[in-house]
Tab-separated table of C-alpha atoms in Angstrom:
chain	number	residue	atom	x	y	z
A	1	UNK	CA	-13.647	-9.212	-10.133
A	2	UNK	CA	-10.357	-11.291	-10.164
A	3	UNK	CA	-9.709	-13.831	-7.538
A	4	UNK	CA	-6.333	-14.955	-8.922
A	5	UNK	CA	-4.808	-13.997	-6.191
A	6	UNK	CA	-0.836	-12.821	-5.859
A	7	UNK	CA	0.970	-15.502	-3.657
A	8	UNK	CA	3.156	-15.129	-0.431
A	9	UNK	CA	6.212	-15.542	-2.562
A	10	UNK	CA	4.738	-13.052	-5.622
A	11	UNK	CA	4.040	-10.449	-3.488
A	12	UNK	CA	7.933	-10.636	-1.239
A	13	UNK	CA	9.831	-9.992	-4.326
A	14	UNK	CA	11.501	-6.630	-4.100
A	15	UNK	CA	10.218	-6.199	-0.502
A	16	UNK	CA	13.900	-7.184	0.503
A	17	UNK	CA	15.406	-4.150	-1.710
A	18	UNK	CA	12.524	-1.544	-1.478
A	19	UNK	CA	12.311	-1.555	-5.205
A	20	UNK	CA	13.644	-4.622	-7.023
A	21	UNK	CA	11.518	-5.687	-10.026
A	22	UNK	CA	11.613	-5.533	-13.771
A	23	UNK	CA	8.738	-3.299	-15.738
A	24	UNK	CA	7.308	-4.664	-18.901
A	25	UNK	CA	5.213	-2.136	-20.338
A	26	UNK	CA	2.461	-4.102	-22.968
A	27	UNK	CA	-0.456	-2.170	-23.016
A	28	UNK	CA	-0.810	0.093	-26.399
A	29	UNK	CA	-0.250	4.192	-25.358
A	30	UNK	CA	2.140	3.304	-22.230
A	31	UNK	CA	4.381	0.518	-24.311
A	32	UNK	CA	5.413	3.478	-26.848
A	33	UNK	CA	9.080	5.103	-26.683
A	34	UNK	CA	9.315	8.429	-24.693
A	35	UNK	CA	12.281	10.785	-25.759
A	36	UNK	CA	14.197	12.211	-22.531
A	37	UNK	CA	12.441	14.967	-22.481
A	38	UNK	CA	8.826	14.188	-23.752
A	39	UNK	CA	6.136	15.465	-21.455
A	40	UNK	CA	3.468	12.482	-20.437
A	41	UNK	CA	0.158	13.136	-20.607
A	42	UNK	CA	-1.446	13.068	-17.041
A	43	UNK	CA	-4.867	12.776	-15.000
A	44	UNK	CA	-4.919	14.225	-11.700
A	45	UNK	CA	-7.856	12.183	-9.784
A	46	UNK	CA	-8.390	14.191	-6.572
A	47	UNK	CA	-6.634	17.672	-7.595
A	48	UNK	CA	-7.981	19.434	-3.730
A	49	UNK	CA	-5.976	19.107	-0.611
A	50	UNK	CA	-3.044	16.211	-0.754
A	51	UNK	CA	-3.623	15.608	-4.353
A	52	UNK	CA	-2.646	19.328	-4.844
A	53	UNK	CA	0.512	18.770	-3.386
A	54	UNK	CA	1.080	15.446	-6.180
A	55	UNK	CA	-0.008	17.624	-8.755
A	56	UNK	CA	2.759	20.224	-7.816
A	57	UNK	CA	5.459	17.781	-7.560
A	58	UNK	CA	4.144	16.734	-11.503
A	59	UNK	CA	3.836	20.054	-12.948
A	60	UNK	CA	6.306	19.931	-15.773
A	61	UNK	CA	4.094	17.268	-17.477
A	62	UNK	CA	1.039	17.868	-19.399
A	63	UNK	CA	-2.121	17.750	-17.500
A	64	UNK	CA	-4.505	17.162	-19.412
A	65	UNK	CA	-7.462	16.023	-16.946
A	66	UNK	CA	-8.214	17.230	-13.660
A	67	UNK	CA	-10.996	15.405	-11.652
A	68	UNK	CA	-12.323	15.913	-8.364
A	69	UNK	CA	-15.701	15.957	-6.955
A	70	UNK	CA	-14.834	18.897	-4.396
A	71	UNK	CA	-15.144	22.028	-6.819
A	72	UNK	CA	-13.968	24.219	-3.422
A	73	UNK	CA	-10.498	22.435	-2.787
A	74	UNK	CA	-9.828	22.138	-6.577
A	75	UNK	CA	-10.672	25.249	-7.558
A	76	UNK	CA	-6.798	26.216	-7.055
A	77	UNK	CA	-6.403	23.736	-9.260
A	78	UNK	CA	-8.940	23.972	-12.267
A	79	UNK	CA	-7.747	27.982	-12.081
A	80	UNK	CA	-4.035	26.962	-13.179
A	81	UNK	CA	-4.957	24.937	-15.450
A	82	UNK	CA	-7.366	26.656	-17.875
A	83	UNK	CA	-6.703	23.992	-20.675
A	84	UNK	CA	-7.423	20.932	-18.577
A	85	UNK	CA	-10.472	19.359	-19.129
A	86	UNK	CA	-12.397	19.275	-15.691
A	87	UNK	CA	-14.436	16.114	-14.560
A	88	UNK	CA	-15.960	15.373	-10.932
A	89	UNK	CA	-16.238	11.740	-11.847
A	90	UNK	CA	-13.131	9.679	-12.948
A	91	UNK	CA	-15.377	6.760	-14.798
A	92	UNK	CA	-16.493	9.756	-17.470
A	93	UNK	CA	-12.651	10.876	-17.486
A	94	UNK	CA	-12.067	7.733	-18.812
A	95	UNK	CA	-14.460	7.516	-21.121
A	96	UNK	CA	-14.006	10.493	-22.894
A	97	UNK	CA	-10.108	10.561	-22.434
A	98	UNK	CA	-8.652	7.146	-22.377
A	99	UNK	CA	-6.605	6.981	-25.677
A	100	UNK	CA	-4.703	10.501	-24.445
A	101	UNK	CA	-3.471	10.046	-21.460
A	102	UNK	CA	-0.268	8.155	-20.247
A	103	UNK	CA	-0.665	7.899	-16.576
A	104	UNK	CA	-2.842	9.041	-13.701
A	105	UNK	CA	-2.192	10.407	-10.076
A	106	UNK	CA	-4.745	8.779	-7.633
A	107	UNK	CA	-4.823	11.060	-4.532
A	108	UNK	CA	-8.794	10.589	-3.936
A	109	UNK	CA	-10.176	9.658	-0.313
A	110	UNK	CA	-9.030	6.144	1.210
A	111	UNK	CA	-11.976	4.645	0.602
A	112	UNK	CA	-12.089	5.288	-3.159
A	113	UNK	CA	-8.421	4.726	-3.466
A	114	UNK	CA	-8.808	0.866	-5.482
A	115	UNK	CA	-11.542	1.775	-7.627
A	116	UNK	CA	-9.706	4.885	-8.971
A	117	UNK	CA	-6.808	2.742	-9.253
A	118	UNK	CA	-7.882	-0.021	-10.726
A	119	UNK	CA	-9.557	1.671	-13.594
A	120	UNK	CA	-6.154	3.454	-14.342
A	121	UNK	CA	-4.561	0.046	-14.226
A	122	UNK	CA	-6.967	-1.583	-15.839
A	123	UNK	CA	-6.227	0.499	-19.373
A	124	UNK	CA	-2.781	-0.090	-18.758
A	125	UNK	CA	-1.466	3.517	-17.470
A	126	UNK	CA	0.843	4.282	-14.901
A	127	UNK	CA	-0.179	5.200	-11.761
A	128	UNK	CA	0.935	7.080	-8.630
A	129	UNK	CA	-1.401	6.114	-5.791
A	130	UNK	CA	-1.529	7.973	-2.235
A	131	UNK	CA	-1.529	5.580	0.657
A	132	UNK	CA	-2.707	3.478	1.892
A	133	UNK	CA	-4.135	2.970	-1.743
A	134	UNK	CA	-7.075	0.436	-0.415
A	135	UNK	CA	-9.902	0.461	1.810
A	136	UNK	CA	-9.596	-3.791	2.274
A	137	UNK	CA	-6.924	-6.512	2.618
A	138	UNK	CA	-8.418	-8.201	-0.479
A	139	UNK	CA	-8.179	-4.568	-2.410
A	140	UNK	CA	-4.674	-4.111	-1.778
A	141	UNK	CA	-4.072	-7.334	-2.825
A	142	UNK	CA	-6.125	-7.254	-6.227
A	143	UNK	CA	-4.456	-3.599	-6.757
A	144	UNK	CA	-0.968	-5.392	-5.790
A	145	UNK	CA	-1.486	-8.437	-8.723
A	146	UNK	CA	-3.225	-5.709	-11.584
A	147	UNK	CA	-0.141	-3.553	-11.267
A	148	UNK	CA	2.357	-6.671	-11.752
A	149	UNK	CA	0.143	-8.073	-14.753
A	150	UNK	CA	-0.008	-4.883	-16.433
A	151	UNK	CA	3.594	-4.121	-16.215
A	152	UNK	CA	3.307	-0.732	-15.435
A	153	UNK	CA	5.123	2.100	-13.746
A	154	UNK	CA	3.183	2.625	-9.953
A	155	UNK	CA	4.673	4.570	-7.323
A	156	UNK	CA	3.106	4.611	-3.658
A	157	UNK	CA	2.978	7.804	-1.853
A	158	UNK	CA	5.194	7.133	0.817
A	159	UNK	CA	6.999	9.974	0.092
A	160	UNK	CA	9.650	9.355	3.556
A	161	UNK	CA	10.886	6.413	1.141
A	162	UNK	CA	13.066	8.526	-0.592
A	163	UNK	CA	14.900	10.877	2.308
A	164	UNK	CA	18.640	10.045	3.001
A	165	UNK	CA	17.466	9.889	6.337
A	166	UNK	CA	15.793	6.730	5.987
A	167	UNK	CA	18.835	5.153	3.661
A	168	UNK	CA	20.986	5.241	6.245
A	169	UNK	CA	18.467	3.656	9.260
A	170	UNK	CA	18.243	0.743	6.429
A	171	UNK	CA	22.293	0.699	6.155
A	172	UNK	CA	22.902	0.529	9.975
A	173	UNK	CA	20.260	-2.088	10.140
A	174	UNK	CA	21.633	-4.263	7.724
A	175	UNK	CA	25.361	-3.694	8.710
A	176	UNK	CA	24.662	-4.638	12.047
A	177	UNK	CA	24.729	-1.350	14.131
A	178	UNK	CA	22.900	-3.052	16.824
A	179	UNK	CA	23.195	-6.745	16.448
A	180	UNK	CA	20.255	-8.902	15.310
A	181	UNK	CA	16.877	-6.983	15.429
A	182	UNK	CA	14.101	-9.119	16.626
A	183	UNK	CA	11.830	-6.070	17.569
A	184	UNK	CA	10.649	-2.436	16.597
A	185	UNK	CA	8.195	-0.418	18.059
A	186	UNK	CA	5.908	2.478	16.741
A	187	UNK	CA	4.381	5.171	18.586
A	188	UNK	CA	1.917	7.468	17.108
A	189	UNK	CA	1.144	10.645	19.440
A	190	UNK	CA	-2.509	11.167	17.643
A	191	UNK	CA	-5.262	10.850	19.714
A	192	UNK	CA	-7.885	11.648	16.795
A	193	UNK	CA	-11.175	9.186	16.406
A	194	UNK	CA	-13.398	7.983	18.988
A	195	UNK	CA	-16.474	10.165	17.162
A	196	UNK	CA	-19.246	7.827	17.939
A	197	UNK	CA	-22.734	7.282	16.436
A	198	UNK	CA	-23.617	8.951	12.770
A	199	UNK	CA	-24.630	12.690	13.339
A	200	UNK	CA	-28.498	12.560	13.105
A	201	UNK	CA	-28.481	16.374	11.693
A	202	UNK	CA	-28.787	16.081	7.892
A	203	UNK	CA	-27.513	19.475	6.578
A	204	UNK	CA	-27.900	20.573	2.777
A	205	UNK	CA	-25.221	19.195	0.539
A	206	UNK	CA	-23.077	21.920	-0.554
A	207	UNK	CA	-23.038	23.468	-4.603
A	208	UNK	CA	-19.947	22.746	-4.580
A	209	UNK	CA	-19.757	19.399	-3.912
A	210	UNK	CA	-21.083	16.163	-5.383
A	211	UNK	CA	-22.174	14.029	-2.454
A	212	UNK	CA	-22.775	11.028	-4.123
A	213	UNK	CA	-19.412	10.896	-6.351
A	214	UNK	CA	-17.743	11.397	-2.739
A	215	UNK	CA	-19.509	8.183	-1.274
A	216	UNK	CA	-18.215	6.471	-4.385
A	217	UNK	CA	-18.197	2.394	-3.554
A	218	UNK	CA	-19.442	3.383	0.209
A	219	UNK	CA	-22.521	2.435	1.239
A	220	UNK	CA	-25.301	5.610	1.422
A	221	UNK	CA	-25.621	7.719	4.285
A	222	UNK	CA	-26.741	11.558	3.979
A	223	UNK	CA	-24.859	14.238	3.878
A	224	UNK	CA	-22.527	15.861	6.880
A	225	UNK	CA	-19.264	17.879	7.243
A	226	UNK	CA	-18.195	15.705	10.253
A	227	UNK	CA	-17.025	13.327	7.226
A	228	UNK	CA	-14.352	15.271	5.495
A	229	UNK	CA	-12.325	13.305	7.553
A	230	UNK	CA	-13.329	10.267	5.947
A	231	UNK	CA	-9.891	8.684	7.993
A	232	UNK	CA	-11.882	8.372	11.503
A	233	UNK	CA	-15.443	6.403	10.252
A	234	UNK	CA	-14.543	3.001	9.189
A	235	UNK	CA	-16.858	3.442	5.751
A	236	UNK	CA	-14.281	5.846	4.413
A	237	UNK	CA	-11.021	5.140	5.660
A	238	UNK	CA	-9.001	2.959	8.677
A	239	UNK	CA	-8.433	5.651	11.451
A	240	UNK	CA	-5.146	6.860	12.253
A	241	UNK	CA	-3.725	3.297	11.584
A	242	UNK	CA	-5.563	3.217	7.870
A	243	UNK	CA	-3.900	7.039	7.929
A	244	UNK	CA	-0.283	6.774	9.158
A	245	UNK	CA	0.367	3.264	9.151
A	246	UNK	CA	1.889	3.013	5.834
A	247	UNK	CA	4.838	5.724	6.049
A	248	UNK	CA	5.494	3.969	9.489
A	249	UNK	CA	5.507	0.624	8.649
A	250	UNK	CA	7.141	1.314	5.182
A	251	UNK	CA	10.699	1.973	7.612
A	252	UNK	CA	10.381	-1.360	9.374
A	253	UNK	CA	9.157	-3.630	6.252
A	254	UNK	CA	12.598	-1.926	3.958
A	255	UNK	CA	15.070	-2.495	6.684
A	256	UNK	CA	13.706	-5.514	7.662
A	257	UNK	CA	13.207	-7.260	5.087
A	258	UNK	CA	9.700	-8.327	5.955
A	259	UNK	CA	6.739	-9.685	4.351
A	260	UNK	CA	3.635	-11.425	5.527
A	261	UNK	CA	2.596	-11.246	9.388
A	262	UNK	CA	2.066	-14.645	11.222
A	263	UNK	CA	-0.136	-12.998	13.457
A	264	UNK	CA	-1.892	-10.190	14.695
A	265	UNK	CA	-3.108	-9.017	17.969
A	266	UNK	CA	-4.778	-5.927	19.148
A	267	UNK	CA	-6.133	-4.140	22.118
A	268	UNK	CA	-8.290	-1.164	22.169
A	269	UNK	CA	-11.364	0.419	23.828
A	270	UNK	CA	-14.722	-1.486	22.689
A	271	UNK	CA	-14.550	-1.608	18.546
A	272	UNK	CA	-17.663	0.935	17.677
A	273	UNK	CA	-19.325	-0.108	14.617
A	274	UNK	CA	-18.921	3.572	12.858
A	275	UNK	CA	-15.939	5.611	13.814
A	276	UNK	CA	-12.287	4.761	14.184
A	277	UNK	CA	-10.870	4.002	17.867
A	278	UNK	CA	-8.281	7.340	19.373
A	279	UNK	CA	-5.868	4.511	21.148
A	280	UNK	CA	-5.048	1.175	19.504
A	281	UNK	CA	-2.369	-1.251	19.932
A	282	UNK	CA	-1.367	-3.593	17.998
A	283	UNK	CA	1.428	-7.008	18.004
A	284	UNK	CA	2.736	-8.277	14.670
A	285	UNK	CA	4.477	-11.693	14.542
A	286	UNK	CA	6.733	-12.018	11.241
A	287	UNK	CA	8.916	-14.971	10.167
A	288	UNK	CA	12.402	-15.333	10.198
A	289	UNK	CA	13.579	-14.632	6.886
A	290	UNK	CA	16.531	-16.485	5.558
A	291	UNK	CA	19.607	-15.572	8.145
A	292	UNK	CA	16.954	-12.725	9.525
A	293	UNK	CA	15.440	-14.035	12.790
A	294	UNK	CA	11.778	-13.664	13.500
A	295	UNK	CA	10.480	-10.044	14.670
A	296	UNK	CA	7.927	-8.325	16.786
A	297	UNK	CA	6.676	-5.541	15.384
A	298	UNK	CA	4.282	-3.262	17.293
A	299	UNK	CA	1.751	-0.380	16.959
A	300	UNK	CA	0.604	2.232	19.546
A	301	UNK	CA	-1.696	5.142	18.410
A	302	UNK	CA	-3.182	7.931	20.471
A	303	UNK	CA	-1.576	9.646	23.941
A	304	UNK	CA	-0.439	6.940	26.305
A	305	UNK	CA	2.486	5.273	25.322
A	306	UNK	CA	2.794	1.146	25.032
A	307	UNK	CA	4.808	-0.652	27.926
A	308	UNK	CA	8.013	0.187	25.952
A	309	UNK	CA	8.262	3.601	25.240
A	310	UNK	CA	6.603	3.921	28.892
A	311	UNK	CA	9.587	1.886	30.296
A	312	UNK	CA	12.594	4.188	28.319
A	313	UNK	CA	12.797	7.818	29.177
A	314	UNK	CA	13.389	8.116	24.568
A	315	UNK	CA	13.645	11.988	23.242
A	316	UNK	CA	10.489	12.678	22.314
A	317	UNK	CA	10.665	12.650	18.579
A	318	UNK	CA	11.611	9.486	18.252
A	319	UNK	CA	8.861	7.373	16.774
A	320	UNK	CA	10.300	4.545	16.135
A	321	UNK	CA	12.433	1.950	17.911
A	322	UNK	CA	14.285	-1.041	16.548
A	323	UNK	CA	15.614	-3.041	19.420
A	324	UNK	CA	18.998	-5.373	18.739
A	325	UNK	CA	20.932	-7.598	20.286
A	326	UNK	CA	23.328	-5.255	21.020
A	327	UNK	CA	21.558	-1.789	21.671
A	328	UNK	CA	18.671	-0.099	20.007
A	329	UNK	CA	17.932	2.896	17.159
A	330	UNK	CA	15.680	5.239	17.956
A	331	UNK	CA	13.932	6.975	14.515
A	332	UNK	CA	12.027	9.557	13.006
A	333	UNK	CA	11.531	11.247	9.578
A	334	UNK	CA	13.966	13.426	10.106
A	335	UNK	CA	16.461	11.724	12.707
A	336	UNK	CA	17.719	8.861	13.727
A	337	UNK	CA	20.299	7.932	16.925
A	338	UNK	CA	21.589	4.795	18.154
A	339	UNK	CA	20.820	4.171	21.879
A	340	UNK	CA	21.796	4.425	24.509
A	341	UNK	CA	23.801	7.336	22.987
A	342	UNK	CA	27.005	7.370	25.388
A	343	UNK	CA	27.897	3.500	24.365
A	344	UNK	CA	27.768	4.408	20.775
A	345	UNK	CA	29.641	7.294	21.203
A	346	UNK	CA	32.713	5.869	19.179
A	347	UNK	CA	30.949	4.199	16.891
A	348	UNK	CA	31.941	4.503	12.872
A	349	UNK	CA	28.732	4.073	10.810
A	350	UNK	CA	29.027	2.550	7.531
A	351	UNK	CA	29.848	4.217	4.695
A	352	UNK	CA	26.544	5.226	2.548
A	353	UNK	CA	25.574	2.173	-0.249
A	354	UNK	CA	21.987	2.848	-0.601
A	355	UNK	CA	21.732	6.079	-3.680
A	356	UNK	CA	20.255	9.001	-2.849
A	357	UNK	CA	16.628	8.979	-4.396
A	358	UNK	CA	16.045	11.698	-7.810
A	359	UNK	CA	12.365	12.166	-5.638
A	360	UNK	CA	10.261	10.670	-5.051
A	361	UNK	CA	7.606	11.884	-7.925
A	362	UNK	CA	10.841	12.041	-10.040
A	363	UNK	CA	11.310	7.954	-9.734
A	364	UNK	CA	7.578	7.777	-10.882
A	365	UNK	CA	7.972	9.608	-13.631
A	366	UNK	CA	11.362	8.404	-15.033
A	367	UNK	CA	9.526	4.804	-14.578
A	368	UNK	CA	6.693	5.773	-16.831
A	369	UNK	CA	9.384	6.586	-19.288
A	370	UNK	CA	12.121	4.024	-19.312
A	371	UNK	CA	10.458	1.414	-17.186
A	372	UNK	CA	13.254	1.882	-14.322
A	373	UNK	CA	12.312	0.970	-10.784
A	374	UNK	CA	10.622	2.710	-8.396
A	375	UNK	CA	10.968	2.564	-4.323
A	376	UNK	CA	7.903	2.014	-3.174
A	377	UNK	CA	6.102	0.357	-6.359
A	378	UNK	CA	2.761	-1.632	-5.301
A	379	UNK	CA	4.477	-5.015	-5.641
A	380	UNK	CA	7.009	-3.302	-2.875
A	381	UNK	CA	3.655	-0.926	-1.328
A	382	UNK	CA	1.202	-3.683	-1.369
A	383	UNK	CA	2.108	-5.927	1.486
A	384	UNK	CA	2.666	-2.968	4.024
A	385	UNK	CA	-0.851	-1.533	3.532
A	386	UNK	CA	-2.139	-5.745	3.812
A	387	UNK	CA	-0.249	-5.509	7.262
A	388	UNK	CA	-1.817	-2.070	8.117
A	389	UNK	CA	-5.327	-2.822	7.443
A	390	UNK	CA	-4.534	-6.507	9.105
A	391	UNK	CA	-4.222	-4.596	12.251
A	392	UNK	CA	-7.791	-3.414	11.706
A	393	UNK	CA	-9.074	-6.392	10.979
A	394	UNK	CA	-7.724	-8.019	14.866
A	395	UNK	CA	-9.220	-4.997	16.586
A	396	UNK	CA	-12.789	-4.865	15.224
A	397	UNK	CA	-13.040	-8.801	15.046
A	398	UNK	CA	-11.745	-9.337	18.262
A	399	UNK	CA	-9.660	-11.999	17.827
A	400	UNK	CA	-5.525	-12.474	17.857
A	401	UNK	CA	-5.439	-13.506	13.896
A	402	UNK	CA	-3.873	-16.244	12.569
A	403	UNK	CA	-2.827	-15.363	9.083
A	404	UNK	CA	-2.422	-17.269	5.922
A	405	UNK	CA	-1.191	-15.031	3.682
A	406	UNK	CA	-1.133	-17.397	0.615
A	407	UNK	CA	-4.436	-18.269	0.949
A	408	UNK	CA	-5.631	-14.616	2.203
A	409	UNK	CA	-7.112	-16.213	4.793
A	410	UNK	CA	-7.593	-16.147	8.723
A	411	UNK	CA	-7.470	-19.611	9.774
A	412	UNK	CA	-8.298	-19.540	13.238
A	413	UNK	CA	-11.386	-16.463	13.111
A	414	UNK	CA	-14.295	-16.881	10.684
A	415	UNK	CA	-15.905	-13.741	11.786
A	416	UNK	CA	-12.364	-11.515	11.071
A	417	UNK	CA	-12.512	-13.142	7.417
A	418	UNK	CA	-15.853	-11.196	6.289
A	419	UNK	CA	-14.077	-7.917	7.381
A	420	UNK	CA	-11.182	-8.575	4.588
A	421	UNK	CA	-13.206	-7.294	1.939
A	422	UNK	CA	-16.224	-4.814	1.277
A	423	UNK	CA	-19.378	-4.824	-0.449
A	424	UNK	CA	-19.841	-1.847	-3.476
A	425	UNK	CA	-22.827	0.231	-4.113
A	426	UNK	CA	-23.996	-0.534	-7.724
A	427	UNK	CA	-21.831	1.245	-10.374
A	428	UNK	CA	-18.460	0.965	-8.285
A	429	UNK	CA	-16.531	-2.175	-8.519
A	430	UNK	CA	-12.545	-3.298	-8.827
């Protein structure tokens, strides 16, 4: 496993843009030329549930593998595509099928999200990844430096990244709307987790799935449906932070500009050793950056609000906050108003700078041709899902985290450092 780590200042370019890099494709299949309109050759790993939904939005292409170790959510799937060879592990995918395909569409589980990846990456093919695309700091910052060295097209599954909506929150930012920003505040209404102990009923495995290719890298435990929501146990995926974090954060980090966190605090009920907590909140401490002066960034999951959206009577589907120096902007997906609304009732916005995206799959795909950029590319994804799971890290080790980024270290917490990384059942590795 590598341990040449990305640096600070490796892993900030393009954050600033949401997209600014150059693609250098040198690996032997994915270097060729593609004509316009030549179809790539594609693996779908995870073809059930949300990687249904990526597999729609790639359609036109050829599919030529389709992998998933759920035979019940894929069967949609395998039906539509008679010609597809069908695999419920991606290692013998790869095996048998390396030299034909072109790129691959990770939309496995969280926990399995790096390993997948990595393999892709590892022969040199694109990849589209679904967030938050690793179970561990250290994973999302080996998947982060694979992806640069490789060269390749990769496209996070953000998919918000590429709404209009979100252009123009990034253009009022920037053209100072509401003065300098030194704070923005998330609010999650989800109140899922909290599940407890390990169920001690140990029900049959189902025919149609393959229990063990589900664990993947995660260490054994039998069998139970209360796990297809591998986002609320903390051996599968990183709760409803792990879950959401990344399309939340993704807003802040593009119109912000930001990078590393200095610090990171959390507070929470009791960290429980198995399953994910239903409230959390979290307090991020970034840098100034260049003329950009230092920000506050937090994170509230689960039914009661954080002291600021307590304190401001905000419509409620506003999810987002950024707080200037001269008034505030209240976002969503969707929406977006600057408040309080009656003193920005004459206000001009700026005229629209930021293109429109083609889609987001689209970008992907036109990147695996012609090596153009993508939005949310893992040297731009990377560093938002190290800040997610960095939140994570604070509220199961206790401790307000002093972060070295460079060094991918916590300087002030031994005990928080252990929880960067994972160990891998034999046969699943980076």
């Amino acid at each position: 496993m590598t341990r040449n780590l990305l640096t600070r200042r490796d892993w900030l370019k393009g954050a600033a843009s949401g997209g600014a890099g150059l693609l250098i494709l040198h690996n032997s299949r994915s270097a060729r030329s593609y004509q316009a309109n030549e179809k790539l050759n594609l693996a779908i790993i995870g073809a059930g549930g949300r990687g249904r939904a990526n597999l729609d939005s790639v359609a036109g292409e050829n599919i030529v593998a389709l992998c998933d170790v759920n035979e019940q959510k894929a069967a949609s799937a395998f039906s539509q595509y008679p010609e597809a060879k069908k695999y419920r592990d991606y290692r013998k995918l790869w095996d048998d099928l390396e030299n034909q395909i072109d790129a691959a569409v990770v939309s496995t589980t969280n926990h399995s999200h790096a390993p997948a990846t990595a393999m892709a990456l590892r022969r040199g093919k694109h990849v589209y990844g679904e967030k938050p695309g690793a179970h561990s700091v250290y994973e999302a910052r080996v998947i982060t430096q694979m992806a640069a060295e490789r060269g390749v097209a990769t496209q996070r599954g953000t998919q918000m990244h590429a709404t209009d909506n979100y252009r123009r929150i990034v253009e009022l930012i920037r053209a100072g709307a509401i003065g300098e920003v030194r704070e923005c505040h998330i609010w999650l209404r989800s109140s899922r987790g909290a599940l407890g102990d390990r169920p001690a009923e140990t029900p049959p495995v189902p025919a149609w799935l393959d229990w063990d290719l589900w664990l993947g890298p995660a260490p054994y435990r039998p069998y139970h449906p209360i796990y297809a929501n591998g986002h609320l146990w903390w051996d599968f995926g990183g709760g409803e932070l792990g879950n959401m974090g990344c399309h939340y954060f993704d807003l802040a980090f593009w119109a912000l500009e930001l990078g590393a966190p200095l610090s990171i605090e959390a507070e929470g009920p009791p960290p429980h050793p198995e399953s994910t907590p239903a409230q959390l909140h979290l307090r991020y401490q970034f840098p100034a950056r260049g003329q950009l002066p230092a920000v506050t960034l937090t994170w509230t999951h689960g039914s009661q609000p954080s002291p600021f959206f307590a304190e401001h009577a905000f419509p409620a589907w506003a999810w987002g906050v950024f707080v200037g120096s001269r008034g505030m902007l209240l976002a969503s997906y969707d929406r977006r108003m600057l408040w309080p609304e009656k003193e920005f009732a004459d206000y001009q916005p700026p005229e629209p700078s930021i293109p429109s995206s083609i889609g987001h799959h689209a970008e992907w795909l036109a990147a695996c041709r012609s090596g153009s950029v993508t939005g949310c590319h893992f040297g731009y994804a990377g560093p938002i899902t190290e800040a997610v799971l960095l939140g994570n890290v604070a509220y199961r080790s206790g401790a307000k985290l002093q972060w070295d980024a460079a060094g991918m270290k916590v300087t002030n917490a031994p005990q928080a450092d252990e929880l960067l990384r994972r160990d891998y059942r034999d046969g699943w590795t980076l």
